[in-house]
mmCIF file of C-alpha atoms in Angstrom:
data_model
loop_
_atom_site.group_PDB
_atom_site.id
_atom_site.type_symbol
_atom_site.label_atom_id
_atom_site.label_comp_id
_atom_site.label_asym_id
_atom_site.label_seq_id
_atom_site.Cartn_x
_atom_site.Cartn_y
_atom_site.Cartn_z
ATOM 1 C CA MET A 60 31.534 45.425 -15.080
ATOM 2 C CA GLY A 61 35.342 44.469 -14.845
ATOM 3 C CA VAL A 62 37.144 42.415 -17.393
ATOM 4 C CA ARG A 63 37.609 39.364 -15.113
ATOM 5 C CA LYS A 64 34.044 39.497 -13.780
ATOM 6 C CA ARG A 65 32.805 39.525 -17.645
ATOM 7 C CA GLU A 66 35.119 36.860 -18.462
ATOM 8 C CA ARG A 67 33.969 34.573 -15.756
ATOM 9 C CA ALA A 68 30.286 35.381 -16.814
ATOM 10 C CA GLU A 69 31.083 34.311 -20.385
ATOM 11 C CA GLN A 70 32.834 31.223 -19.080
ATOM 12 C CA ILE A 71 29.544 30.353 -16.697
ATOM 13 C CA LYS A 72 27.329 30.886 -19.786
ATOM 14 C CA GLU A 73 29.381 28.531 -21.761
ATOM 15 C CA ALA A 74 29.222 25.841 -19.078
ATOM 16 C CA LYS A 75 25.354 26.414 -18.886
ATOM 17 C CA LYS A 76 25.108 25.928 -22.632
ATOM 18 C CA GLN A 77 26.274 22.286 -22.226
ATOM 19 C CA VAL A 78 23.584 21.527 -19.582
ATOM 20 C CA ALA A 79 19.870 21.174 -19.944
ATOM 21 C CA PHE A 80 17.338 20.194 -17.607
ATOM 22 C CA ALA A 81 13.495 19.393 -17.493
ATOM 23 C CA LYS A 82 11.418 19.120 -14.441
ATOM 24 C CA LEU A 83 8.215 17.093 -13.684
ATOM 25 C CA ASN A 84 6.222 18.372 -10.781
ATOM 26 C CA ASN A 85 3.242 16.695 -8.912
ATOM 27 C CA CYS A 86 3.474 13.082 -10.857
ATOM 28 C CA PRO A 87 0.598 11.119 -9.251
ATOM 29 C CA THR A 88 3.213 8.044 -8.554
ATOM 30 C CA SER A 89 4.813 7.287 -5.475
ATOM 31 C CA PRO A 90 8.270 8.282 -5.503
ATOM 32 C CA ARG A 91 9.506 4.725 -4.619
ATOM 33 C CA LYS A 92 8.055 3.136 -7.697
ATOM 34 C CA MET A 93 9.307 6.265 -9.941
ATOM 35 C CA ARG A 94 12.950 5.960 -8.480
ATOM 36 C CA LEU A 95 12.990 1.962 -10.086
ATOM 37 C CA MET A 96 12.922 3.674 -13.616
ATOM 38 C CA ALA A 97 15.093 6.573 -12.706
ATOM 39 C CA ASP A 98 17.850 4.163 -11.169
ATOM 40 C CA LEU A 99 17.712 2.440 -14.624
ATOM 41 C CA VAL A 100 18.479 5.568 -16.885
ATOM 42 C CA ARG A 101 21.076 7.424 -14.455
ATOM 43 C CA GLY A 102 24.325 7.894 -16.441
ATOM 44 C CA GLU A 103 23.039 6.387 -19.544
ATOM 45 C CA LYS A 104 23.635 7.921 -22.866
ATOM 46 C CA VAL A 105 20.407 9.375 -24.201
ATOM 47 C CA GLU A 106 19.685 6.903 -26.859
ATOM 48 C CA LYS A 107 20.112 4.002 -24.690
ATOM 49 C CA ALA A 108 17.932 5.693 -21.944
ATOM 50 C CA LEU A 109 15.222 6.264 -24.296
ATOM 51 C CA HIS A 110 15.350 2.329 -25.302
ATOM 52 C CA ILE A 111 14.942 1.359 -22.053
ATOM 53 C CA LEU A 112 12.252 3.467 -21.012
ATOM 54 C CA LYS A 113 10.275 2.727 -24.245
ATOM 55 C CA PHE A 114 10.529 -1.051 -24.134
ATOM 56 C CA SER A 115 9.678 -1.082 -20.013
ATOM 57 C CA LYS A 116 6.145 -2.054 -18.898
ATOM 58 C CA LYS A 117 5.843 0.206 -15.848
ATOM 59 C CA GLU A 118 3.545 3.351 -15.740
ATOM 60 C CA SER A 119 6.387 5.598 -14.655
ATOM 61 C CA SER A 120 8.562 4.703 -17.778
ATOM 62 C CA ALA A 121 6.021 6.607 -20.021
ATOM 63 C CA ARG A 122 6.341 9.847 -17.907
ATOM 64 C CA LEU A 123 10.235 9.604 -17.742
ATOM 65 C CA GLU A 124 10.111 9.139 -21.509
ATOM 66 C CA LYS A 125 8.444 12.132 -22.088
ATOM 67 C CA LEU A 126 10.400 14.183 -19.447
ATOM 68 C CA LEU A 127 13.575 12.821 -21.061
ATOM 69 C CA LEU A 128 12.223 14.091 -24.842
ATOM 70 C CA SER A 129 11.514 17.326 -23.260
ATOM 71 C CA ALA A 130 14.926 17.886 -21.673
ATOM 72 C CA ILE A 131 16.390 17.171 -25.166
ATOM 73 C CA ALA A 132 14.414 19.527 -26.635
ATOM 74 C CA ASN A 133 15.349 22.067 -24.185
ATOM 75 C CA TRP A 134 19.255 21.057 -24.949
ATOM 76 C CA GLN A 135 18.370 21.674 -28.662
ATOM 77 C CA ALA A 136 16.791 25.104 -28.000
ATOM 78 C CA LYS A 137 20.108 26.016 -26.169
ATOM 79 C CA ASN A 138 22.289 24.857 -28.880
ATOM 80 C CA GLU A 139 20.632 25.495 -32.363
ATOM 81 C CA ASP A 140 23.974 25.191 -34.409
ATOM 82 C CA ALA A 141 25.196 21.932 -32.348
ATOM 83 C CA ASN A 142 24.582 18.453 -33.892
ATOM 84 C CA LEU A 143 22.711 15.981 -31.363
ATOM 85 C CA GLU A 144 24.521 12.913 -32.351
ATOM 86 C CA GLU A 145 28.030 14.503 -32.159
ATOM 87 C CA ALA A 146 27.026 16.125 -28.663
ATOM 88 C CA GLU A 147 26.853 12.520 -26.911
ATOM 89 C CA LEU A 148 24.327 13.479 -24.592
ATOM 90 C CA PHE A 149 23.874 11.506 -21.341
ATOM 91 C CA VAL A 150 21.603 11.528 -18.305
ATOM 92 C CA LYS A 151 23.928 13.645 -15.626
ATOM 93 C CA GLU A 152 21.508 13.608 -12.881
ATOM 94 C CA ILE A 153 18.094 12.444 -12.204
ATOM 95 C CA ARG A 154 16.574 13.363 -8.775
ATOM 96 C CA VAL A 155 13.150 12.151 -7.474
ATOM 97 C CA ASP A 156 11.565 13.926 -4.737
ATOM 98 C CA GLY A 157 8.398 13.186 -2.643
ATOM 99 C CA GLY A 158 5.627 15.530 -3.607
ATOM 100 C CA SER A 159 2.442 16.423 -1.988
ATOM 101 C CA MET A 160 0.357 13.821 -0.487
ATOM 102 C CA LEU A 161 -3.465 13.312 -0.801
ATOM 103 C CA LYS A 162 -4.706 12.047 2.514
ATOM 104 C CA ARG A 163 -7.936 9.810 2.415
ATOM 105 C CA LEU A 164 -9.882 7.815 4.928
ATOM 106 C CA ARG A 165 -11.069 4.137 4.143
ATOM 107 C CA PRO A 166 -13.503 2.602 6.598
ATOM 108 C CA ALA A 167 -11.984 -0.074 8.847
ATOM 109 C CA PRO A 168 -13.826 -2.741 11.015
ATOM 110 C CA GLN A 169 -15.380 -1.957 14.408
ATOM 111 C CA GLY A 170 -15.901 1.715 13.682
ATOM 112 C CA ARG A 171 -12.388 2.596 12.901
ATOM 113 C CA ALA A 172 -10.847 4.200 10.065
ATOM 114 C CA HIS A 173 -7.341 3.839 8.001
ATOM 115 C CA ARG A 174 -5.520 6.559 6.532
ATOM 116 C CA ILE A 175 -4.807 6.201 2.811
ATOM 117 C CA ARG A 176 -1.856 8.339 1.603
ATOM 118 C CA LYS A 177 -2.025 8.921 -2.276
ATOM 119 C CA ARG A 178 1.666 9.818 -2.928
ATOM 120 C CA SER A 179 3.036 12.311 -5.676
ATOM 121 C CA ASN A 180 6.608 13.129 -6.733
ATOM 122 C CA HIS A 181 8.987 15.783 -8.447
ATOM 123 C CA VAL A 182 11.381 14.556 -10.944
ATOM 124 C CA THR A 183 14.422 16.689 -11.973
ATOM 125 C CA LEU A 184 16.476 15.599 -15.060
ATOM 126 C CA VAL A 185 19.569 17.228 -16.211
ATOM 127 C CA LEU A 186 21.381 16.074 -19.485
ATOM 128 C CA GLY A 187 25.123 16.809 -19.821
ATOM 129 C CA ALA A 188 27.206 16.713 -23.192
ATOM 130 C CA ASN A 189 30.334 15.097 -24.015
ATOM 131 C CA ASN A 190 32.064 17.557 -26.397
ATOM 132 C CA ASN A 191 35.391 15.591 -26.902
ATOM 133 C CA THR A 192 35.524 15.338 -30.591
ATOM 134 C CA GLN A 193 39.079 15.024 -31.383
ATOM 135 C CA SER A 194 39.533 15.566 -35.087
#
């Protein structure tokens, strides 16, 4: 491996240390309902995002809170020597995509049937760190 390639690989490795992510697949909530909570925490600092999710009444907030705690744990596993408070973690990206749909039939009048679509979603949460500590 050449010197430039090795240096570039080290730069990429350092950049990836500042980012941690967590994924929640096949969550049995409609993507539209999950996006309501995701929009509230996008771009917020981790402490504020946790407070928003903790005191929200929506069912999806509990799932997102657990996902956020998982992402924080993933970041701590990558940066064992770093301090969580000094890193100033924030929700860099949160994406809610549609998952698989369970299709059911409900009886309707006059011998017909209506299709019921039970939706699910996939949530990807990315945390970023602001290491702009000026001493």
